[in-house]
Amino acid sequence: MTIMLTGLSFAYGPGEPLVLQDVSLDLPGGAVTAILGPNGSGKTTLLRLILGLLTPLTGAIQVFGQAQAAYSRRELSRQIGLVPQGESLSFNLNVLEYVLLGRAPYLRMLEQPSEDDERAAFEALEATGVAALWHRSALSLSGGEQQLATVSRALAQEPRILLMDEPTTHLDIANARRVAGVIRQLRDQGCTVIFTTHAPDAVAALADQVVLLKQGRVLASGPTSAVLTADHLSATYDVEIEVVEANGHLLIVTY
């Protein structure tokens, strides 16, 4: 397995309630895995634990068969990239400079990006369809354009595992479809993609594997066809949900 989580629990401070409780998962490589659950179920926290930004209270994390703690910060950054939800920009960089930040794990301190780094950044911008914006100030971008630039920055990092936190939430239909195409292309190239969402429709359209989270606990995990059922979804969201198959696609119906 690409990522193995064993008995993870986490709270944001002493005496605070547990955000995640006894989470154990084997997340396969070369697949798209969706972490699905209501708001506040611990999805973003789980991504931050995998990335090493948070330390679990209990449990262990392995990445490619090695303890996460055995990697240096730079080594882990070469393995795992993150597309956060609603990143706030504080520096007036142009879009190309912003995307080049994804090359940081490959540069020594104060080293300038090379032509190869710039090529990787332009290829990432082309993959998300915003290469024409390379010279624009990143602060001038619309919300959707900024999200696509953030995806580009993560692609420029060339990670073997890409974590995406609600990647299509702020995108219109056309740009959401573009990001979905990028996710499928990454999977076809052997990259492991793990994304969070509260929308079962996105899971039905994109995911090979699904993890259902509710109140910090795993309710079910496995192949999409086995996990994305009416019973599982109704238990996750506490509303009646029906799953209908039409022309080989799963459709989610709520009442």
CSV table of N, CA, C and O in Angstrom, one decimal, residues 101-226:
chain,number,residue,atom,x,y,z
A,101,LEU,N,6.9,27.9,-6.7
A,101,LEU,CA,7.1,27.6,-5.3
A,101,LEU,C,7.0,26.1,-5.1
A,101,LEU,O,7.5,25.5,-4.2
A,102,GLY,N,6.2,25.4,-6.1
A,102,GLY,CA,6.2,24.0,-6.0
A,102,GLY,C,7.5,23.2,-6.2
A,102,GLY,O,7.6,22.0,-5.9
A,103,ARG,N,8.4,24.0,-6.8
A,103,ARG,CA,9.8,23.3,-7.0
A,103,ARG,C,10.7,23.5,-5.8
A,103,ARG,O,11.8,22.9,-5.9
A,104,ALA,N,10.2,24.1,-4.7
A,104,ALA,CA,11.1,24.3,-3.6
A,104,ALA,C,11.8,23.0,-3.0
A,104,ALA,O,12.9,23.1,-2.6
A,105,PRO,N,11.1,21.9,-3.0
A,105,PRO,CA,11.7,20.7,-2.4
A,105,PRO,C,13.0,20.2,-3.2
A,105,PRO,O,13.7,19.4,-2.7
A,106,TYR,N,13.1,20.8,-4.4
A,106,TYR,CA,14.2,20.3,-5.3
A,106,TYR,C,15.4,21.4,-5.3
A,106,TYR,O,16.4,21.2,-6.0
A,107,LEU,N,15.2,22.5,-4.6
A,107,LEU,CA,16.2,23.6,-4.7
A,107,LEU,C,16.9,23.7,-3.3
A,107,LEU,O,16.3,23.5,-2.3
A,108,ARG,N,18.2,24.0,-3.4
A,108,ARG,CA,18.9,24.4,-2.2
A,108,ARG,C,18.5,25.8,-1.7
A,108,ARG,O,18.0,26.5,-2.5
A,109,MET,N,18.9,26.1,-0.5
A,109,MET,CA,18.6,27.4,0.1
A,109,MET,C,19.1,28.5,-0.8
A,109,MET,O,20.3,28.4,-1.2
A,110,LEU,N,18.3,29.5,-1.2
A,110,LEU,CA,18.6,30.6,-2.0
A,110,LEU,C,19.0,30.3,-3.4
A,110,LEU,O,19.3,31.2,-4.2
A,111,GLU,N,18.8,29.0,-3.8
A,111,GLU,CA,19.1,28.6,-5.2
A,111,GLU,C,17.9,29.1,-6.1
A,111,GLU,O,16.7,29.0,-5.7
A,112,GLN,N,18.2,29.6,-7.3
A,112,GLN,CA,17.2,30.1,-8.2
A,112,GLN,C,16.7,29.0,-9.1
A,112,GLN,O,17.4,28.0,-9.4
A,113,PRO,N,15.4,29.0,-9.4
A,113,PRO,CA,14.9,27.9,-10.3
A,113,PRO,C,15.6,27.9,-11.6
A,113,PRO,O,16.0,28.9,-12.2
A,114,SER,N,15.8,26.7,-12.1
A,114,SER,CA,16.5,26.4,-13.4
A,114,SER,C,15.5,26.5,-14.5
A,114,SER,O,14.3,26.6,-14.3
A,115,GLU,N,16.0,26.3,-15.7
A,115,GLU,CA,15.1,26.2,-16.9
A,115,GLU,C,14.2,25.0,-16.8
A,115,GLU,O,13.1,25.0,-17.2
A,116,ASP,N,14.8,23.9,-16.3
A,116,ASP,CA,14.0,22.7,-16.1
A,116,ASP,C,12.8,22.9,-15.1
A,116,ASP,O,11.7,22.4,-15.3
A,117,ASP,N,13.1,23.7,-14.0
A,117,ASP,CA,12.0,24.1,-13.1
A,117,ASP,C,11.0,24.9,-13.7
A,117,ASP,O,9.8,24.7,-13.5
A,118,GLU,N,11.4,25.9,-14.5
A,118,GLU,CA,10.4,26.7,-15.2
A,118,GLU,C,9.6,25.9,-16.2
A,118,GLU,O,8.4,26.1,-16.4
A,119,ARG,N,10.2,24.9,-16.9
A,119,ARG,CA,9.5,24.1,-17.8
A,119,ARG,C,8.5,23.2,-17.1
A,119,ARG,O,7.3,23.1,-17.5
A,120,ALA,N,8.8,22.7,-15.9
A,120,ALA,CA,7.8,22.0,-15.1
A,120,ALA,C,6.7,22.8,-14.7
A,120,ALA,O,5.5,22.4,-14.7
A,121,ALA,N,7.0,24.1,-14.4
A,121,ALA,CA,5.9,25.0,-14.0
A,121,ALA,C,5.0,25.3,-15.1
A,121,ALA,O,3.7,25.3,-15.0
A,122,PHE,N,5.5,25.6,-16.3
A,122,PHE,CA,4.7,25.9,-17.5
A,122,PHE,C,3.8,24.7,-17.9
A,122,PHE,O,2.7,24.8,-18.2
A,123,GLU,N,4.4,23.5,-17.8
A,123,GLU,CA,3.7,22.3,-18.1
A,123,GLU,C,2.5,22.1,-17.1
A,123,GLU,O,1.4,21.7,-17.5
A,124,ALA,N,2.7,22.4,-15.9
A,124,ALA,CA,1.6,22.4,-14.9
A,124,ALA,C,0.5,23.4,-15.2
A,124,ALA,O,-0.7,23.1,-15.1
A,125,LEU,N,0.9,24.6,-15.6
A,125,LEU,CA,-0.1,25.6,-15.9
A,125,LEU,C,-0.9,25.2,-17.2
A,125,LEU,O,-2.1,25.4,-17.3
A,126,GLU,N,-0.2,24.6,-18.1
A,126,GLU,CA,-0.9,24.1,-19.3
A,126,GLU,C,-1.9,23.0,-19.0
A,126,GLU,O,-3.0,22.9,-19.5
A,127,ALA,N,-1.5,22.1,-18.0
A,127,ALA,CA,-2.4,21.0,-17.7
A,127,ALA,C,-3.7,21.5,-17.1
A,127,ALA,O,-4.7,20.9,-17.2
A,128,THR,N,-3.6,22.6,-16.4
A,128,THR,CA,-4.8,23.2,-15.7
A,128,THR,C,-5.5,24.2,-16.6
A,128,THR,O,-6.5,24.8,-16.2
A,129,GLY,N,-4.9,24.5,-17.7
A,129,GLY,CA,-5.6,25.5,-18.7
A,129,GLY,C,-5.4,26.9,-18.4
A,129,GLY,O,-6.2,27.8,-18.9
A,130,VAL,N,-4.4,27.3,-17.5
A,130,VAL,CA,-4.3,28.7,-17.2
A,130,VAL,C,-2.9,29.3,-17.5
A,130,VAL,O,-2.4,30.2,-16.9
A,131,ALA,N,-2.2,28.6,-18.5
A,131,ALA,CA,-0.9,29.1,-18.9
A,131,ALA,C,-0.9,30.5,-19.4
A,131,ALA,O,0.1,31.2,-19.2
A,132,ALA,N,-2.0,31.0,-20.0
A,132,ALA,CA,-2.0,32.3,-20.5
A,132,ALA,C,-2.0,33.4,-19.4
A,132,ALA,O,-1.7,34.6,-19.6
A,133,LEU,N,-2.2,33.0,-18.2
A,133,LEU,CA,-2.2,33.9,-17.0
A,133,LEU,C,-0.8,34.0,-16.3
A,133,LEU,O,-0.7,34.6,-15.3
A,134,TRP,N,0.2,33.4,-16.9
A,134,TRP,CA,1.5,33.2,-16.2
A,134,TRP,C,2.1,34.5,-15.7
A,134,TRP,O,2.7,34.6,-14.7
A,135,HIS,N,1.8,35.6,-16.5
A,135,HIS,CA,2.4,36.9,-16.1
A,135,HIS,C,1.6,37.8,-15.2
A,135,HIS,O,2.0,38.8,-14.7
A,136,ARG,N,0.3,37.3,-14.9
A,136,ARG,CA,-0.6,38.1,-14.1
A,136,ARG,C,-0.2,38.0,-12.6
A,136,ARG,O,0.4,37.0,-12.2
A,137,SER,N,-0.5,39.1,-11.9
A,137,SER,CA,-0.3,39.0,-10.4
A,137,SER,C,-1.3,37.9,-9.8
A,137,SER,O,-2.4,37.9,-10.2
A,138,ALA,N,-0.7,37.1,-9.0
A,138,ALA,CA,-1.5,36.0,-8.4
A,138,ALA,C,-2.6,36.6,-7.5
A,138,ALA,O,-3.7,36.0,-7.3
A,139,LEU,N,-2.4,37.8,-7.0
A,139,LEU,CA,-3.4,38.5,-6.2
A,139,LEU,C,-4.6,39.0,-7.0
A,139,LEU,O,-5.6,39.3,-6.4
A,140,SER,N,-4.4,39.1,-8.3
A,140,SER,CA,-5.5,39.6,-9.2
A,140,SER,C,-6.4,38.5,-9.7
A,140,SER,O,-7.4,38.8,-10.4
A,141,LEU,N,-6.1,37.3,-9.4
A,141,LEU,CA,-6.9,36.2,-9.9
A,141,LEU,C,-8.3,36.0,-9.3
A,141,LEU,O,-8.4,36.4,-8.1
A,142,SER,N,-9.2,35.6,-10.0
A,142,SER,CA,-10.5,35.2,-9.4
A,142,SER,C,-10.4,34.0,-8.5
A,142,SER,O,-9.3,33.3,-8.6
A,143,GLY,N,-11.4,33.7,-7.8
A,143,GLY,CA,-11.3,32.5,-6.9
A,143,GLY,C,-11.1,31.2,-7.7
A,143,GLY,O,-10.2,30.4,-7.3
A,144,GLY,N,-11.8,31.1,-8.8
A,144,GLY,CA,-11.6,29.9,-9.6
A,144,GLY,C,-10.2,29.8,-10.2
A,144,GLY,O,-9.5,28.8,-10.3
A,145,GLU,N,-9.7,30.9,-10.7
A,145,GLU,CA,-8.3,31.0,-11.3
A,145,GLU,C,-7.3,30.7,-10.3
A,145,GLU,O,-6.3,30.0,-10.5
A,146,GLN,N,-7.5,31.2,-9.1
A,146,GLN,CA,-6.5,31.0,-8.0
A,146,GLN,C,-6.5,29.5,-7.7
A,146,GLN,O,-5.4,28.9,-7.4
A,147,GLN,N,-7.6,28.9,-7.6
A,147,GLN,CA,-7.7,27.4,-7.3
A,147,GLN,C,-6.9,26.6,-8.4
A,147,GLN,O,-6.2,25.7,-8.1
A,148,LEU,N,-7.1,27.0,-9.6
A,148,LEU,CA,-6.4,26.3,-10.7
A,148,LEU,C,-4.9,26.6,-10.6
A,148,LEU,O,-4.0,25.7,-10.9
A,149,ALA,N,-4.5,27.8,-10.2
A,149,ALA,CA,-3.0,28.1,-10.0
A,149,ALA,C,-2.5,27.2,-8.9
A,149,ALA,O,-1.3,26.8,-8.9
A,150,THR,N,-3.3,27.1,-7.8
A,150,THR,CA,-2.8,26.2,-6.7
A,150,THR,C,-2.7,24.8,-7.1
A,150,THR,O,-1.7,24.1,-6.7
A,151,VAL,N,-3.6,24.3,-7.9
A,151,VAL,CA,-3.4,22.9,-8.5
A,151,VAL,C,-2.1,22.8,-9.3
A,151,VAL,O,-1.4,21.9,-9.2
A,152,SER,N,-1.9,23.9,-10.1
A,152,SER,CA,-0.7,23.9,-10.9
A,152,SER,C,0.6,23.9,-10.0
A,152,SER,O,1.6,23.2,-10.4
A,153,ARG,N,0.6,24.6,-9.0
A,153,ARG,CA,1.8,24.6,-8.1
A,153,ARG,C,2.0,23.2,-7.5
A,153,ARG,O,3.2,22.7,-7.5
A,154,ALA,N,0.9,22.5,-7.2
A,154,ALA,CA,1.1,21.1,-6.7
A,154,ALA,C,1.6,20.2,-7.8
A,154,ALA,O,2.4,19.3,-7.5
A,155,LEU,N,1.1,20.4,-9.0
A,155,LEU,CA,1.6,19.5,-10.1
A,155,LEU,C,3.1,19.8,-10.4
A,155,LEU,O,3.8,18.9,-10.7
A,156,ALA,N,3.5,21.1,-10.3
A,156,ALA,CA,4.9,21.4,-10.5
A,156,ALA,C,5.8,20.7,-9.5
A,156,ALA,O,7.0,20.5,-9.8
A,157,GLN,N,5.3,20.4,-8.4
A,157,GLN,CA,6.0,19.6,-7.3
A,157,GLN,C,6.4,18.2,-7.7
A,157,GLN,O,7.3,17.6,-7.2
A,158,GLU,N,5.6,17.7,-8.7
A,158,GLU,CA,5.8,16.3,-9.2
A,158,GLU,C,5.8,15.3,-8.1
A,158,GLU,O,6.6,14.4,-8.0
A,159,PRO,N,4.7,15.3,-7.3
A,159,PRO,CA,4.7,14.4,-6.2
A,159,PRO,C,4.2,13.0,-6.6
A,159,PRO,O,3.5,12.9,-7.7
A,160,ARG,N,4.5,12.0,-5.9
A,160,ARG,CA,4.0,10.6,-6.2
A,160,ARG,C,2.6,10.5,-5.6
A,160,ARG,O,1.9,9.6,-6.0
A,161,ILE,N,2.3,11.3,-4.6
A,161,ILE,CA,1.0,11.3,-3.9
A,161,ILE,C,0.5,12.7,-3.9
A,161,ILE,O,1.2,13.6,-3.5
A,162,LEU,N,-0.7,12.9,-4.4
A,162,LEU,CA,-1.3,14.3,-4.4
A,162,LEU,C,-2.5,14.3,-3.5
A,162,LEU,O,-3.5,13.5,-3.7
A,163,LEU,N,-2.5,15.1,-2.5
A,163,LEU,CA,-3.7,15.3,-1.6
A,163,LEU,C,-4.4,16.6,-2.0
A,163,LEU,O,-3.8,17.6,-2.2
A,164,MET,N,-5.7,16.5,-2.1
A,164,MET,CA,-6.5,17.6,-2.6
A,164,MET,C,-7.7,17.8,-1.6
A,164,MET,O,-8.5,16.9,-1.4
A,165,ASP,N,-7.8,19.0,-1.0
A,165,ASP,CA,-8.9,19.3,0.0
A,165,ASP,C,-10.0,20.0,-0.7
A,165,ASP,O,-9.9,21.2,-1.0
A,166,GLU,N,-11.1,19.3,-0.9
A,166,GLU,CA,-12.3,19.9,-1.6
A,166,GLU,C,-11.8,20.6,-2.9
A,166,GLU,O,-12.1,21.8,-3.1
A,167,PRO,N,-11.2,19.9,-3.8
A,167,PRO,CA,-10.6,20.6,-5.0
A,167,PRO,C,-11.5,21.3,-5.9
A,167,PRO,O,-11.0,22.2,-6.6
A,168,THR,N,-12.8,21.0,-6.0
A,168,THR,CA,-13.6,21.6,-7.0
A,168,THR,C,-14.7,22.5,-6.3
A,168,THR,O,-15.6,23.0,-7.0
A,169,THR,N,-14.6,22.8,-5.0
A,169,THR,CA,-15.7,23.5,-4.3
A,169,THR,C,-15.9,24.9,-4.9
A,169,THR,O,-17.1,25.3,-5.0
A,170,HIS,N,-14.9,25.6,-5.2
A,170,HIS,CA,-15.1,27.0,-5.7
A,170,HIS,C,-15.0,27.2,-7.2
A,170,HIS,O,-14.9,28.3,-7.7
A,171,LEU,N,-15.1,26.1,-7.9
A,171,LEU,CA,-15.0,26.1,-9.4
A,171,LEU,C,-16.3,26.1,-10.1
A,171,LEU,O,-17.3,25.4,-9.6
A,172,ASP,N,-16.4,26.7,-11.2
A,172,ASP,CA,-17.6,26.6,-12.0
A,172,ASP,C,-17.6,25.2,-12.8
A,172,ASP,O,-16.6,24.5,-12.6
A,173,ILE,N,-18.6,24.9,-13.5
A,173,ILE,CA,-18.7,23.6,-14.1
A,173,ILE,C,-17.6,23.3,-15.0
A,173,ILE,O,-17.0,22.2,-15.0
A,174,ALA,N,-17.2,24.3,-15.9
A,174,ALA,CA,-16.1,24.0,-16.8
A,174,ALA,C,-14.8,23.8,-16.1
A,174,ALA,O,-14.0,22.8,-16.5
A,175,ASN,N,-14.4,24.6,-15.2
A,175,ASN,CA,-13.2,24.4,-14.5
A,175,ASN,C,-13.2,23.2,-13.6
A,175,ASN,O,-12.1,22.6,-13.4
A,176,ALA,N,-14.3,22.9,-13.0
A,176,ALA,CA,-14.4,21.6,-12.2
A,176,ALA,C,-14.1,20.4,-13.1
A,176,ALA,O,-13.4,19.5,-12.7
A,177,ARG,N,-14.7,20.5,-14.3
A,177,ARG,CA,-14.4,19.4,-15.2
A,177,ARG,C,-12.9,19.3,-15.6
A,177,ARG,O,-12.4,18.2,-15.8
A,178,ARG,N,-12.3,20.5,-15.7
A,178,ARG,CA,-10.9,20.5,-16.1
A,178,ARG,C,-10.0,19.9,-14.9
A,178,ARG,O,-9.1,19.1,-15.2
A,179,VAL,N,-10.4,20.2,-13.7
A,179,VAL,CA,-9.6,19.6,-12.6
A,179,VAL,C,-9.9,18.1,-12.5
A,179,VAL,O,-9.0,17.3,-12.3
A,180,ALA,N,-11.1,17.7,-12.8
A,180,ALA,CA,-11.4,16.2,-12.8
A,180,ALA,C,-10.6,15.5,-13.9
A,180,ALA,O,-10.1,14.4,-13.7
A,181,GLY,N,-10.4,16.2,-15.0
A,181,GLY,CA,-9.6,15.6,-16.1
A,181,GLY,C,-8.1,15.5,-15.6
A,181,GLY,O,-7.4,14.5,-15.9
A,182,VAL,N,-7.6,16.5,-14.9
A,182,VAL,CA,-6.3,16.4,-14.4
A,182,VAL,C,-6.1,15.2,-13.4
A,182,VAL,O,-5.1,14.5,-13.4
A,183,ILE,N,-7.1,15.1,-12.5
A,183,ILE,CA,-7.1,14.0,-11.6
A,183,ILE,C,-7.0,12.6,-12.3
A,183,ILE,O,-6.2,11.7,-11.9
A,184,ARG,N,-7.8,12.4,-13.3
A,184,ARG,CA,-7.8,11.2,-14.1
A,184,ARG,C,-6.5,11.0,-14.8
A,184,ARG,O,-6.0,9.9,-14.8
A,185,GLN,N,-5.9,12.0,-15.3
A,185,GLN,CA,-4.6,11.9,-16.0
A,185,GLN,C,-3.5,11.6,-15.0
A,185,GLN,O,-2.7,10.7,-15.4
A,186,LEU,N,-3.5,12.2,-13.9
A,186,LEU,CA,-2.5,11.8,-12.8
A,186,LEU,C,-2.6,10.3,-12.5
A,186,LEU,O,-1.6,9.6,-12.4
A,187,ARG,N,-3.9,9.8,-12.3
A,187,ARG,CA,-4.0,8.4,-12.0
A,187,ARG,C,-3.5,7.5,-13.1
A,187,ARG,O,-2.8,6.6,-12.9
A,188,ASP,N,-3.7,7.9,-14.3
A,188,ASP,CA,-3.3,7.1,-15.5
A,188,ASP,C,-1.7,7.1,-15.6
A,188,ASP,O,-1.1,6.2,-16.1
A,189,GLN,N,-1.1,8.2,-15.0
A,189,GLN,CA,0.3,8.3,-15.0
A,189,GLN,C,1.0,7.6,-13.8
A,189,GLN,O,2.2,7.6,-13.6
A,190,GLY,N,0.1,7.0,-12.9
A,190,GLY,CA,0.6,6.2,-11.8
A,190,GLY,C,0.7,7.0,-10.5
A,190,GLY,O,1.1,6.5,-9.5
A,191,CYS,N,0.2,8.3,-10.5
A,191,CYS,CA,0.2,9.1,-9.3
A,191,CYS,C,-1.0,8.6,-8.4
A,191,CYS,O,-2.1,8.3,-8.9
A,192,THR,N,-0.8,8.7,-7.1
A,192,THR,CA,-1.9,8.4,-6.1
A,192,THR,C,-2.5,9.7,-5.8
A,192,THR,O,-1.9,10.6,-5.3
A,193,VAL,N,-3.8,9.8,-6.0
A,193,VAL,CA,-4.6,11.0,-5.6
A,193,VAL,C,-5.6,10.7,-4.5
A,193,VAL,O,-6.4,9.7,-4.6
A,194,ILE,N,-5.6,11.5,-3.5
A,194,ILE,CA,-6.5,11.4,-2.4
A,194,ILE,C,-7.2,12.7,-2.2
A,194,ILE,O,-6.5,13.8,-2.0
A,195,PHE,N,-8.5,12.8,-2.4
A,195,PHE,CA,-9.2,14.1,-2.2
A,195,PHE,C,-10.3,14.0,-1.3
A,195,PHE,O,-10.9,12.9,-1.1
A,196,THR,N,-10.6,15.1,-0.6
A,196,THR,CA,-11.7,15.1,0.3
A,196,THR,C,-12.9,15.8,-0.3
A,196,THR,O,-12.7,16.7,-1.2
A,197,THR,N,-14.1,15.5,0.1
A,197,THR,CA,-15.3,16.1,-0.4
A,197,THR,C,-16.5,15.7,0.5
A,197,THR,O,-16.4,14.8,1.2
A,198,HIS,N,-17.5,16.6,0.4
A,198,HIS,CA,-18.7,16.3,1.1
A,198,HIS,C,-19.8,15.9,0.1
A,198,HIS,O,-21.0,15.8,0.5
A,199,ALA,N,-19.4,15.8,-1.2
A,199,ALA,CA,-20.4,15.6,-2.3
A,199,ALA,C,-20.3,14.2,-2.8
A,199,ALA,O,-19.3,13.9,-3.5
A,200,PRO,N,-21.2,13.3,-2.6
A,200,PRO,CA,-21.2,12.0,-3.1
A,200,PRO,C,-21.1,11.9,-4.6
A,200,PRO,O,-20.5,11.0,-5.2
A,201,ASP,N,-21.7,12.9,-5.3
A,201,ASP,CA,-21.7,12.9,-6.8
A,201,ASP,C,-20.2,13.0,-7.3
A,201,ASP,O,-19.9,12.4,-8.3
A,202,ALA,N,-19.4,13.8,-6.7
A,202,ALA,CA,-18.0,13.9,-7.1
A,202,ALA,C,-17.3,12.6,-6.9
A,202,ALA,O,-16.4,12.2,-7.7
A,203,VAL,N,-17.6,11.9,-5.9
A,203,VAL,CA,-17.0,10.6,-5.6
A,203,VAL,C,-17.4,9.6,-6.7
A,203,VAL,O,-16.6,8.8,-7.3
A,204,ALA,N,-18.7,9.6,-7.0
A,204,ALA,CA,-19.2,8.6,-8.0
A,204,ALA,C,-18.5,8.9,-9.4
A,204,ALA,O,-18.3,8.0,-10.2
A,205,ALA,N,-18.2,10.1,-9.7
A,205,ALA,CA,-17.6,10.5,-11.0
A,205,ALA,C,-16.1,10.2,-11.1
A,205,ALA,O,-15.6,10.0,-12.1
A,206,LEU,N,-15.4,10.3,-9.9
A,206,LEU,CA,-14.0,10.3,-10.0
A,206,LEU,C,-13.2,9.2,-9.2
A,206,LEU,O,-12.2,8.8,-9.6
A,207,ALA,N,-13.8,8.7,-8.2
A,207,ALA,CA,-13.0,7.8,-7.2
A,207,ALA,C,-13.0,6.4,-7.6
A,207,ALA,O,-14.1,5.8,-8.0
A,208,ASP,N,-11.9,5.7,-7.4
A,208,ASP,CA,-11.8,4.3,-7.5
A,208,ASP,C,-12.1,3.7,-6.1
A,208,ASP,O,-12.6,2.5,-6.0
A,209,GLN,N,-11.7,4.4,-5.1
A,209,GLN,CA,-11.8,3.9,-3.7
A,209,GLN,C,-12.5,5.0,-2.9
A,209,GLN,O,-12.3,6.2,-3.2
A,210,VAL,N,-13.2,4.6,-1.8
A,210,VAL,CA,-13.9,5.6,-1.0
A,210,VAL,C,-13.7,5.3,0.5
A,210,VAL,O,-13.7,4.1,0.9
A,211,VAL,N,-13.5,6.3,1.3
A,211,VAL,CA,-13.5,6.2,2.7
A,211,VAL,C,-14.6,7.1,3.3
A,211,VAL,O,-14.6,8.3,3.0
A,212,LEU,N,-15.5,6.5,4.0
A,212,LEU,CA,-16.6,7.3,4.6
A,212,LEU,C,-16.2,7.6,6.0
A,212,LEU,O,-15.9,6.8,6.9
A,213,LEU,N,-16.2,9.0,6.3
A,213,LEU,CA,-15.9,9.4,7.7
A,213,LEU,C,-17.1,10.1,8.3
A,213,LEU,O,-17.8,10.9,7.6
A,214,LYS,N,-17.3,9.8,9.6
A,214,LYS,CA,-18.4,10.5,10.3
A,214,LYS,C,-17.9,10.7,11.7
A,214,LYS,O,-17.5,9.7,12.4
A,215,GLN,N,-17.9,11.9,12.2
A,215,GLN,CA,-17.5,12.3,13.6
A,215,GLN,C,-16.1,11.6,13.9
A,215,GLN,O,-15.9,11.1,15.0
A,216,GLY,N,-15.2,11.7,12.9
A,216,GLY,CA,-13.9,11.2,13.2
A,216,GLY,C,-13.6,9.7,13.1
A,216,GLY,O,-12.5,9.3,13.4
A,217,ARG,N,-14.6,9.0,12.7
A,217,ARG,CA,-14.5,7.5,12.7
A,217,ARG,C,-14.8,7.1,11.2
A,217,ARG,O,-15.6,7.7,10.5
A,218,VAL,N,-14.1,6.0,10.8
A,218,VAL,CA,-14.3,5.4,9.5
A,218,VAL,C,-15.6,4.5,9.6
A,218,VAL,O,-15.6,3.5,10.4
A,219,LEU,N,-16.6,4.8,8.8
A,219,LEU,CA,-17.8,4.0,8.7
A,219,LEU,C,-17.6,2.8,7.7
A,219,LEU,O,-18.1,1.7,8.0
A,220,ALA,N,-16.9,3.1,6.6
A,220,ALA,CA,-16.7,2.1,5.6
A,220,ALA,C,-15.6,2.5,4.7
A,220,ALA,O,-15.3,3.7,4.6
A,221,SER,N,-14.9,1.6,4.1
A,221,SER,CA,-13.9,1.9,3.1
A,221,SER,C,-13.7,0.8,2.1
A,221,SER,O,-14.0,-0.4,2.5
A,222,GLY,N,-13.4,1.1,0.9
A,222,GLY,CA,-13.2,0.1,-0.1
A,222,GLY,C,-13.5,0.6,-1.5
A,222,GLY,O,-13.6,1.8,-1.7
A,223,PRO,N,-13.7,-0.3,-2.5
A,223,PRO,CA,-14.1,0.2,-3.8
A,223,PRO,C,-15.3,1.0,-3.9
A,223,PRO,O,-16.3,0.8,-3.1
A,224,THR,N,-15.4,2.0,-4.8
A,224,THR,CA,-16.5,2.9,-4.9
A,224,THR,C,-17.8,2.1,-5.0
A,224,THR,O,-18.8,2.5,-4.3
A,225,SER,N,-17.9,1.1,-5.8
A,225,SER,CA,-19.1,0.4,-6.1
A,225,SER,C,-19.6,-0.3,-4.8
A,225,SER,O,-20.9,-0.5,-4.7
A,226,ALA,N,-18.7,-0.7,-3.9
A,226,ALA,CA,-19.1,-1.4,-2.7
A,226,ALA,C,-19.5,-0.4,-1.6
A,226,ALA,O,-20.3,-0.8,-0.7
